[in-house]
Coordinates of N, CA and C in Angstrom, one line a residue:
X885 N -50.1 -3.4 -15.8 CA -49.2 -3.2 -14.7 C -47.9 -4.0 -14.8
X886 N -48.4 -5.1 -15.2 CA -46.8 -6.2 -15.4 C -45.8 -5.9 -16.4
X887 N -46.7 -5.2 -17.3 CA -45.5 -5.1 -18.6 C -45.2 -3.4 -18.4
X888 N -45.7 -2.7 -17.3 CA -45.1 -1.6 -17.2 C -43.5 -2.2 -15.9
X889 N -43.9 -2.9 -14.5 CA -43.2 -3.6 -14.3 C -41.9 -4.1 -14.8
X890 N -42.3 -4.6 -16.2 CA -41.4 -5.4 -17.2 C -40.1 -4.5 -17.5
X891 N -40.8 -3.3 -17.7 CA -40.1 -2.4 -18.8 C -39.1 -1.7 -17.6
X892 N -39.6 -1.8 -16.5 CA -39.0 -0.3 -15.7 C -37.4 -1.4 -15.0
X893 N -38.2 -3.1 -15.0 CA -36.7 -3.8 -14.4 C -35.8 -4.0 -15.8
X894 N -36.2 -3.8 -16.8 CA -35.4 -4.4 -17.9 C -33.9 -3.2 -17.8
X895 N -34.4 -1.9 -17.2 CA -33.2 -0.7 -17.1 C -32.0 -1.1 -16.6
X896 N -32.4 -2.8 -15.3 CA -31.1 -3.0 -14.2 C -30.6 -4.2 -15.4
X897 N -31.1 -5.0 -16.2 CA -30.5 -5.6 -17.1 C -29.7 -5.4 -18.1
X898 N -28.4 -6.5 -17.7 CA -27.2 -5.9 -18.2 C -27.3 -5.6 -19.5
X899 N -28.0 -7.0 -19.9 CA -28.2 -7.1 -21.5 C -29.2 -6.1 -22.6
X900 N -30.1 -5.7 -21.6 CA -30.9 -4.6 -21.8 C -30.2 -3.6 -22.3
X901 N -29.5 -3.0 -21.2 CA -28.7 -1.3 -20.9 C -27.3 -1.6 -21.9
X902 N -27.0 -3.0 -22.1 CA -25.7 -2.7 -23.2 C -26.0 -1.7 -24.7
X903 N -27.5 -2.1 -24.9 CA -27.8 -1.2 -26.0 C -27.6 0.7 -26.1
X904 N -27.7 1.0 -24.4 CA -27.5 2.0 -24.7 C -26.2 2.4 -24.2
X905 N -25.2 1.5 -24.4 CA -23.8 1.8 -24.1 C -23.1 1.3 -25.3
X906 N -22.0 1.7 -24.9 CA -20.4 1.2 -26.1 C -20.1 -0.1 -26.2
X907 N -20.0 -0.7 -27.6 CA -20.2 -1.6 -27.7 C -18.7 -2.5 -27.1
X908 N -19.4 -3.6 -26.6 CA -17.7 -4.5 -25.8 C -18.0 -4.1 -24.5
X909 N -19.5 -3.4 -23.9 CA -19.7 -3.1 -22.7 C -19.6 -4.2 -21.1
X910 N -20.6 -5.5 -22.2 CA -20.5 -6.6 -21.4 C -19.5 -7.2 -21.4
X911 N -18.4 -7.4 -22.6 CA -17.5 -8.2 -22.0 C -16.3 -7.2 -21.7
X912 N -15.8 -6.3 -21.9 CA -15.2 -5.7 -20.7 C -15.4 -5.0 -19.5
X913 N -15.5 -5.7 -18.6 CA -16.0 -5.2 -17.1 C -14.7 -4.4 -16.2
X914 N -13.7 -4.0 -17.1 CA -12.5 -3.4 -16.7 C -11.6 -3.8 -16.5
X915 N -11.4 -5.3 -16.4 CA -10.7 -6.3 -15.5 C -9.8 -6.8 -17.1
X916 N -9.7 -5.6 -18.6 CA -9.5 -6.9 -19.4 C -8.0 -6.4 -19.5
X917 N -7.3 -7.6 -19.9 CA -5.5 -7.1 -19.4 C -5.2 -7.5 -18.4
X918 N -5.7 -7.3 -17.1 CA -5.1 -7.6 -15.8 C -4.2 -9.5 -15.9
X919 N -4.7 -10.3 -16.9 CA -4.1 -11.2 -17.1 C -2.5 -11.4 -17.6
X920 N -2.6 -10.5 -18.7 CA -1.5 -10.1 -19.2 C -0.2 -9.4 -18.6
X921 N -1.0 -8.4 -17.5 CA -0.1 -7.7 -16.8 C 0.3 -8.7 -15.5
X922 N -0.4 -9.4 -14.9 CA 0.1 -10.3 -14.1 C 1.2 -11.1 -14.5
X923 N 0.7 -11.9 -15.9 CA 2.0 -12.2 -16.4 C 3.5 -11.7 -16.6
X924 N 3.0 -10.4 -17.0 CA 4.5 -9.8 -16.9 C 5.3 -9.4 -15.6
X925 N 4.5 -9.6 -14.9 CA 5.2 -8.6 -13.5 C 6.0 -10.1 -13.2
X926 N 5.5 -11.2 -13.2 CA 5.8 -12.7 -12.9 C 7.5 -13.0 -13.4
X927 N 6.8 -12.3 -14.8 CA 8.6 -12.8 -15.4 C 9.4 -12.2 -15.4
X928 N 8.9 -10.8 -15.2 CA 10.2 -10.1 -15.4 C 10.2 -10.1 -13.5
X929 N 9.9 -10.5 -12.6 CA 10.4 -10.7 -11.4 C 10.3 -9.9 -10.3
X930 N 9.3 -8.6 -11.1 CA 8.6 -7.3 -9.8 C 7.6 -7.9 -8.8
X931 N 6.8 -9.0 -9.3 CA 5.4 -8.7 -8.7 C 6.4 -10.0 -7.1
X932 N 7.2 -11.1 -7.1 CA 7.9 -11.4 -6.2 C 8.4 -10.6 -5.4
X933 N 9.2 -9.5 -6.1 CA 9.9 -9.1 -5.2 C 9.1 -8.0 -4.1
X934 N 8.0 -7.4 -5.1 CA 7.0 -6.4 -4.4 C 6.4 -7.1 -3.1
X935 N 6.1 -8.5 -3.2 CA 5.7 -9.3 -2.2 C 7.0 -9.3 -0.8
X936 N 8.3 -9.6 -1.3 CA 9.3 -10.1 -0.9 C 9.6 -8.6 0.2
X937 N 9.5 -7.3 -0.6 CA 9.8 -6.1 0.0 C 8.4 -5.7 0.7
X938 N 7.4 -5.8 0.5 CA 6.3 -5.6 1.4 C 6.4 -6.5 2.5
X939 N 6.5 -8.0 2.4 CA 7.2 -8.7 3.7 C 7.7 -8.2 4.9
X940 N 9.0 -7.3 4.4 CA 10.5 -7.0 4.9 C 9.9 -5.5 5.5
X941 N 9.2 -4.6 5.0 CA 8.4 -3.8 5.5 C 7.2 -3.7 6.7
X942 N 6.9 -5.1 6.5 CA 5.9 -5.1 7.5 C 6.6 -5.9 9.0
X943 N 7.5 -6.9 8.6 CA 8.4 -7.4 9.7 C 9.3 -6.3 10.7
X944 N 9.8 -5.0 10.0 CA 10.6 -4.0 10.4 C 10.0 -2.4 10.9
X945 N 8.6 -2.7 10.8 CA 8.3 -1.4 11.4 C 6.7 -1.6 11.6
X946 N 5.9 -0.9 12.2 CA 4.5 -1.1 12.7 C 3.9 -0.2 11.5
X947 N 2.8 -1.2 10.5 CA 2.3 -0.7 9.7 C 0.9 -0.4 9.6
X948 N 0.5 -0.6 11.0 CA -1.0 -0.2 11.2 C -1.2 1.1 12.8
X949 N -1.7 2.4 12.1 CA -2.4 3.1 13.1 C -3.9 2.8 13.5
X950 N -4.1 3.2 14.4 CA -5.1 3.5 15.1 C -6.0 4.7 15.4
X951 N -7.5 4.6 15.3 CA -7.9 5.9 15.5 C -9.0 5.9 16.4
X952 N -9.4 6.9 16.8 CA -10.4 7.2 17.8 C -12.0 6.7 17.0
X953 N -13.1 6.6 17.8 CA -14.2 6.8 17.0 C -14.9 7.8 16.4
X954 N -15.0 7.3 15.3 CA -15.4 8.2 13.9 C -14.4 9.8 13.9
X955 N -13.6 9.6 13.7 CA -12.5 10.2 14.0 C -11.8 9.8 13.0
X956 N -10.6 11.0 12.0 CA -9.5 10.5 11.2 C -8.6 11.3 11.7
X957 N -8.5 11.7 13.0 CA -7.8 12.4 13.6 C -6.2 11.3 13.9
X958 N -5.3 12.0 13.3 CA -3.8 11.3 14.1 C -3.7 11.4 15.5
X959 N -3.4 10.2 16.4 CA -2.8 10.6 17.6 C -1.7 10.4 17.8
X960 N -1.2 10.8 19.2 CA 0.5 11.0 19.4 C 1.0 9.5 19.2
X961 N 0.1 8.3 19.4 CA 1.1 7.1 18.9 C 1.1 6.9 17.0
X962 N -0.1 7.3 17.1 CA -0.2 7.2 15.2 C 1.4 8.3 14.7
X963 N 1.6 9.5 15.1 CA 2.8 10.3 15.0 C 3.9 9.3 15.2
X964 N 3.9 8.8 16.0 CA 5.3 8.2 16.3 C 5.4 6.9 15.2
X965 N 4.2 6.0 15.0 CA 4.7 5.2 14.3 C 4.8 5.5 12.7
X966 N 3.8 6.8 12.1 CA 4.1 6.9 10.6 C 5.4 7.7 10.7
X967 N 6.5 8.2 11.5 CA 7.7 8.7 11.4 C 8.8 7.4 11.5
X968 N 8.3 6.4 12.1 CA 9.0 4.8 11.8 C 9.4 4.6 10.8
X969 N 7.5 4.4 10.0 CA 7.2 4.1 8.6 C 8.0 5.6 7.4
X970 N 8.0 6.9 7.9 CA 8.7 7.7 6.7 C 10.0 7.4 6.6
X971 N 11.1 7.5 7.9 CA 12.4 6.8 7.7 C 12.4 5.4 7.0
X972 N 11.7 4.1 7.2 CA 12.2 3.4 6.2 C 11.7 3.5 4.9
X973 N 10.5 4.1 4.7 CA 10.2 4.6 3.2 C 11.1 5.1 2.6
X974 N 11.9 6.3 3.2 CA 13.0 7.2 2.9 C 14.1 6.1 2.1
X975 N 14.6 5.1 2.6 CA 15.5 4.3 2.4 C 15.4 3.9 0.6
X976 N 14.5 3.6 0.1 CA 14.0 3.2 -0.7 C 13.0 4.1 -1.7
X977 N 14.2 4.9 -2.5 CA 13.4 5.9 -3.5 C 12.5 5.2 -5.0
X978 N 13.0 4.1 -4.4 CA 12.1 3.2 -5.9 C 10.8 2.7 -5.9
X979 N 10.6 2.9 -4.3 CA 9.3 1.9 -4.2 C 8.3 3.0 -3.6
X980 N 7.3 2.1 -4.5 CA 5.6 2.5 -4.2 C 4.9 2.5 -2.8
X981 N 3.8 3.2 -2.4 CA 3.7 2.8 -1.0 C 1.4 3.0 -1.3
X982 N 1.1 2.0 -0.9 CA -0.6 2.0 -0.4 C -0.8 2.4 0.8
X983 N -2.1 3.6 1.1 CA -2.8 3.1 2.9 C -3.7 3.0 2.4
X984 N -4.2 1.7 2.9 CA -5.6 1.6 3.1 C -6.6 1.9 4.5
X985 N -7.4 2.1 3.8 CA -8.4 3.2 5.8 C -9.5 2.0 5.8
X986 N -9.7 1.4 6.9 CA -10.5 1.0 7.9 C -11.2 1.4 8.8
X987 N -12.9 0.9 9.0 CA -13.6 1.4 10.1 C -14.2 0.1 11.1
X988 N -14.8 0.4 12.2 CA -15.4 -0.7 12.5 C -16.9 -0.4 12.1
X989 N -18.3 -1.5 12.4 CA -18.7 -1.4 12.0 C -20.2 -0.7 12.3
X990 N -19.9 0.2 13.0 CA -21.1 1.3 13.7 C -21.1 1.7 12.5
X991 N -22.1 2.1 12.0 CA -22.5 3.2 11.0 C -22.7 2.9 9.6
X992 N -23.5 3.8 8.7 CA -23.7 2.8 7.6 C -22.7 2.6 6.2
X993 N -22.8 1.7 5.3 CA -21.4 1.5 4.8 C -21.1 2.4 3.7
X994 N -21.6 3.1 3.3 CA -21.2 4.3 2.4 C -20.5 5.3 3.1
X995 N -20.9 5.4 4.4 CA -20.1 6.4 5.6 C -19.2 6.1 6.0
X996 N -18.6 4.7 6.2 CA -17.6 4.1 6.5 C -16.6 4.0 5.9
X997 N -17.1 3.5 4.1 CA -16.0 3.8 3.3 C -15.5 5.3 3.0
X998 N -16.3 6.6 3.5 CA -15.8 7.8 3.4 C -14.4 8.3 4.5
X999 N -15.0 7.6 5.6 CA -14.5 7.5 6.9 C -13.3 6.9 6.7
X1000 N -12.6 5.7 6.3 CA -11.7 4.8 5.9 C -11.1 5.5 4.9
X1001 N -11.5 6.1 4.0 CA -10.5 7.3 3.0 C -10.0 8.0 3.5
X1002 N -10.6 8.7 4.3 CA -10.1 10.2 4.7 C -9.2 9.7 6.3
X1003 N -9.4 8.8 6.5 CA -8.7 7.8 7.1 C -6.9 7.8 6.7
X1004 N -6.9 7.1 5.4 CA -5.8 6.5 4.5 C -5.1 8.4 3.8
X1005 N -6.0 8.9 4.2 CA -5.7 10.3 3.4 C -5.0 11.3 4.4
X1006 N -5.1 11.3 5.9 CA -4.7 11.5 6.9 C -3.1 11.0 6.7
X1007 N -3.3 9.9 6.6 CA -1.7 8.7 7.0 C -0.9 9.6 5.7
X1008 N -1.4 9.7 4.6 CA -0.7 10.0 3.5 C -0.2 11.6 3.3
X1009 N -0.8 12.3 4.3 CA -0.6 13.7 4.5 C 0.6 14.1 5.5
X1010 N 0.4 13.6 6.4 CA 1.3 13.0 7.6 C 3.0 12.5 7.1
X1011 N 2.8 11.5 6.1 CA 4.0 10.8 5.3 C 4.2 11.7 4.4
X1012 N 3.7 12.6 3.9 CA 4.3 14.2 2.9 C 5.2 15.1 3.9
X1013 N 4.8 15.2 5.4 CA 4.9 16.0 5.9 C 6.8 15.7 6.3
X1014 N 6.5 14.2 6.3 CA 8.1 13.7 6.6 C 9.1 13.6 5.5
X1015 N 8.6 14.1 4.2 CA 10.0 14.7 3.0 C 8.9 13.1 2.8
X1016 N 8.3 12.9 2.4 CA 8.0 11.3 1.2 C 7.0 12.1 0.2
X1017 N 7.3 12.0 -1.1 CA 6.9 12.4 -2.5 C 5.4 11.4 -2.4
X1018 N 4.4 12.4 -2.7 CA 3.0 12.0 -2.7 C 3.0 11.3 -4.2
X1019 N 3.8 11.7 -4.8 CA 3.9 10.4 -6.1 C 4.4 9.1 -5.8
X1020 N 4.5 8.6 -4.5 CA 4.6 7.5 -4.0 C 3.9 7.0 -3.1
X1021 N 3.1 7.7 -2.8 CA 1.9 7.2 -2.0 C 0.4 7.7 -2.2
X1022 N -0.3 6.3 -2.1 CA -1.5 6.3 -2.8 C -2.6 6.0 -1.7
X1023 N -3.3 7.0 -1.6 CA -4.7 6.8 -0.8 C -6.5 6.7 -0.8
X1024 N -5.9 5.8 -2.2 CA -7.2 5.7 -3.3 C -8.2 4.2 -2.7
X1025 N -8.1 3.5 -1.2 CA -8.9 2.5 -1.4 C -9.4 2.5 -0.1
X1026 N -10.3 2.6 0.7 CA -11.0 2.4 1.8 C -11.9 1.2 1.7
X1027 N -11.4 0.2 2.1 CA -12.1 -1.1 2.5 C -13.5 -0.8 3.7
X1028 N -13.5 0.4 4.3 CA -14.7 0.9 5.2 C -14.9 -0.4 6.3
X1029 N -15.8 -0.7 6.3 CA -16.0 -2.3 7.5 C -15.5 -3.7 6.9
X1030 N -15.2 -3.4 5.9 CA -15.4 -4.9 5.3 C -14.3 -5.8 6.0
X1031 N -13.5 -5.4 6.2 CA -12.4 -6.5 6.7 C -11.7 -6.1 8.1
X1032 N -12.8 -6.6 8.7 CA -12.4 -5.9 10.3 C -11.2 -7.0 10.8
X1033 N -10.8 -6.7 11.7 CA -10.0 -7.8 12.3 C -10.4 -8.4 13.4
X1034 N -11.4 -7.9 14.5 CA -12.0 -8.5 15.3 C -13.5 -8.3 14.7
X1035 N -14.7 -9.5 14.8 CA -15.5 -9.4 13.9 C -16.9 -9.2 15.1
X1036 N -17.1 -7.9 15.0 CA -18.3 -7.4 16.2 C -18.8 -6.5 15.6
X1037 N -20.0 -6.1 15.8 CA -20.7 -5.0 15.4 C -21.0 -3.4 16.2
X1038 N -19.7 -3.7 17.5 CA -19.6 -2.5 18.2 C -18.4 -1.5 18.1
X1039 N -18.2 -1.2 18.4 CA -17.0 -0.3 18.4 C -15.8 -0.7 18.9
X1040 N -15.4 -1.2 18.0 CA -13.7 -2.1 18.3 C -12.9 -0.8 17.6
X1041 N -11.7 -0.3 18.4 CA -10.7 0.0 18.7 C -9.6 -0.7 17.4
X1042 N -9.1 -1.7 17.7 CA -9.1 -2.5 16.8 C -9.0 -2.6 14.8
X1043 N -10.2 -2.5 14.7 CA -10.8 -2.2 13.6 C -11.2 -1.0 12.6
X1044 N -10.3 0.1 13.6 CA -10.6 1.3 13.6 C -9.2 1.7 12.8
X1045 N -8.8 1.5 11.8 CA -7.2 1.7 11.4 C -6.8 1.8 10.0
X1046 N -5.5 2.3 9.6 CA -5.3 2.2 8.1 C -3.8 1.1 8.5
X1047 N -3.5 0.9 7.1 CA -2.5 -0.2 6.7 C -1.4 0.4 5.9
X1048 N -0.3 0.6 5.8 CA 0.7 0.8 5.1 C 1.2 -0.2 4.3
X1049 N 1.1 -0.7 3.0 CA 1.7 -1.5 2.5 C 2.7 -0.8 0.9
X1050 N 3.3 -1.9 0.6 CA 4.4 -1.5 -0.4 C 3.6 -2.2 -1.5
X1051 N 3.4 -1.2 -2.8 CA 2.4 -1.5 -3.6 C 2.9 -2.1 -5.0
X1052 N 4.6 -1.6 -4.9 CA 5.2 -1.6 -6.1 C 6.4 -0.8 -6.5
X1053 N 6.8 -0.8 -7.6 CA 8.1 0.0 -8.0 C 7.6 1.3 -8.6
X1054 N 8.7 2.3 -8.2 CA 8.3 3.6 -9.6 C 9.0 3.3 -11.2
X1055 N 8.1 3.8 -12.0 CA 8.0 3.8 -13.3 C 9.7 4.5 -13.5
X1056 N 10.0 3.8 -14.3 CA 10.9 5.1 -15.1 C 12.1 5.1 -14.2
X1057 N 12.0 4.6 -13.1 CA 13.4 5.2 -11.7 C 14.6 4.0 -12.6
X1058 N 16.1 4.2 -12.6 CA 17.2 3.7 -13.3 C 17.0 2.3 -12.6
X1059 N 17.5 2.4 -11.2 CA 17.0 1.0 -10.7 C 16.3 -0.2 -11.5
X1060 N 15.2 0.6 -11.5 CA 13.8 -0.5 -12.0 C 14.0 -0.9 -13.2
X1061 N 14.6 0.3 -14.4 CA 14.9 -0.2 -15.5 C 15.7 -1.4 -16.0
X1062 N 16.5 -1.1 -15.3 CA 18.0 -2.0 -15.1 C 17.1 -3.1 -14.1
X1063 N 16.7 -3.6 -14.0 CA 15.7 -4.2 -13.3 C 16.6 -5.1 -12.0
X1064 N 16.7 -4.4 -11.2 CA 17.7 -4.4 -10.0 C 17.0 -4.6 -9.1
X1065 N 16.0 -5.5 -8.6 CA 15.3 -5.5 -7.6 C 15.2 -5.8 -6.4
X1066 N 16.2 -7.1 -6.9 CA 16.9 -7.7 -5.5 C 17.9 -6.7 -4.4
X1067 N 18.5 -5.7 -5.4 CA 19.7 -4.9 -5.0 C 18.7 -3.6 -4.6
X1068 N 17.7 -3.5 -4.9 CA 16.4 -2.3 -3.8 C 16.3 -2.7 -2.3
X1069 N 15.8 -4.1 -2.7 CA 15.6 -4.3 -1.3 C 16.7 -5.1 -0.1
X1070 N 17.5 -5.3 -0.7 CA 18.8 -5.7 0.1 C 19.8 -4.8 0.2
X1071 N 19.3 -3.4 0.2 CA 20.4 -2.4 -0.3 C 21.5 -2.2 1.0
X1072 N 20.5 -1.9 2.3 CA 21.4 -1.7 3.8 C 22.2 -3.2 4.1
X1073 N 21.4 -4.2 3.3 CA 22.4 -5.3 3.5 C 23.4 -5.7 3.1
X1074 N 24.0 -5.0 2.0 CA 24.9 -4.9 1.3 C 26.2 -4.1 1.5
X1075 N 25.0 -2.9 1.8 CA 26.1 -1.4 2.2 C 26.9 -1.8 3.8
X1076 N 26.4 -2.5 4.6 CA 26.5 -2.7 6.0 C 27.9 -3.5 5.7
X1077 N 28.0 -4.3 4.2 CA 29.5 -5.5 4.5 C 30.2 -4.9 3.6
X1078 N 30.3 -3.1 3.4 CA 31.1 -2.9 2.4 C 32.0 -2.2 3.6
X1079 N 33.4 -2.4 3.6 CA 34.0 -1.2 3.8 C 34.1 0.0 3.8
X1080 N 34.5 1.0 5.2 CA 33.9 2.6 5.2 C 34.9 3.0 4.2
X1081 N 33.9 4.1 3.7 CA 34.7 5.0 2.2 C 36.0 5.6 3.1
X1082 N 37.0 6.4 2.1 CA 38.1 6.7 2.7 C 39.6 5.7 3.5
X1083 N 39.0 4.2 3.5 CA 40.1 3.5 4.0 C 40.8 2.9 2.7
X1084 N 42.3 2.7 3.3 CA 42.7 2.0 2.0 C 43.1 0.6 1.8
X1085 N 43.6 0.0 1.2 CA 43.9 -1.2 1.0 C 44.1 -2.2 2.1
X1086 N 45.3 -1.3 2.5 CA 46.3 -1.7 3.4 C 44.7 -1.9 4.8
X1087 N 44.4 -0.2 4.9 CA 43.4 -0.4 6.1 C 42.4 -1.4 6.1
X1088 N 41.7 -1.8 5.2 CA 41.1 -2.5 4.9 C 41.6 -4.4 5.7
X1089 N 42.6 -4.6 4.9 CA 43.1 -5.8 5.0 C 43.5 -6.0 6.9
X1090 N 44.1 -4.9 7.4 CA 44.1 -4.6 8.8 C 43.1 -4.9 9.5
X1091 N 42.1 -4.0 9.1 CA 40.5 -4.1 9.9 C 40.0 -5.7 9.6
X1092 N 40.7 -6.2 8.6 CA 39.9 -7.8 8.4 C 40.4 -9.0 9.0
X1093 N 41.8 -8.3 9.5 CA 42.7 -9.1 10.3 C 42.6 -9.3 11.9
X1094 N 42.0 -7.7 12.0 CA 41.7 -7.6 13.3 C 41.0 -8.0 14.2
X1095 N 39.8 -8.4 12.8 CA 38.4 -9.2 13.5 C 38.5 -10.2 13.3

């Protein structure tokens, strides 16, 4: 009985089961590169500013809905605030957008993280509906209960929500190539101290006089 035992736990061992996988199974656990790519985003100066513009995003508009229980149903405040969130997305054709879906923690956790997708999948259908290109928004992660914000095991309100965050730059857009990143996210701040098109010199120097 023990060496049938033996044989039947040796299947959950890693070292076991690499034999009947591709070799480099155990030491790539998926994760290999991600050093590399961290590094690059560092220098060439995306992975700051992604930080810098997810900031400025979350300061300027409400980036978390709310939903009913067990529910991925939108309501009329969830409407109002992802039309916040599609106008300033709108602003900004370079940048990447995440939802993440959230549950609280009634129910069990394979359900929850289904619940929390279809959650994030909601937000993302919603933000199509407002002119935003679903090549820019991704609703590939359901955290399900794991990271509640009020920490209870009943039915919090609360904890019941998806997150809008800015994930990144699009591939390939002129901006990003020209690696213009500061001038993405400072764009209305820029445009706000330029002079209205159509004036001329003269107007110009008038209107600078006048103030």
């Amino acid at each position: 009985m023990a060496t049938l035992m033996g044989c039947a736990g040796a299947g959950s061992d890693p070292v076991y089961s690499a034999f009947n996988r591709e070799a480099g199974a155990l030491i790539d656990t998926g994760n290999f590169g991600n050093a590399t790519m961290n590094n690059t985003l560092i220098m060439n100066g995306e992975k700051q500013y992604t930080y810098d513009l997810s900031q400025r995003f979350a300061s300027e508009v409400l980036t978390t809905v709310n939903f009913a229980f067990n529910s991925s149903v939108l309501d009329a405040g969830a409407h109002d605030t992802l039309r916040e969130q599609a106008n300033w997305i709108r602003q900004f054709p370079e940048v990447r957008f995440r939802v993440y879906g959230h549950t609280d923690a009634v129910g069990s956790n394979s359900y929850n993280k289904s619940l929390g997708l279809k959650r994030a999948q909601a937000v993302v259908r919603y933000l199509a509906s407002q002119g935003i290109s679903t090549s820019r928004l991704e609703a590939v992660v359901s955290f399900g209960e794991t990271q509640p914000l009020i920490v209870t095991e009943g039915k919090e309100r609360r904890n019941r929500r998806t997150v809008t965050e800015v994930s990144g730059f699009v591939a390939g857009n002129r901006m990003v190539l020209d690696g213009k990143y500061a001038e993405i996210i400072y764009r209305d701040y820029v445009r706000s101290a330029q002079a209205p098109t159509g004036l001329t010199g003269s107007a110009v120097t008038e209107l600078s006089v006048g103030n």
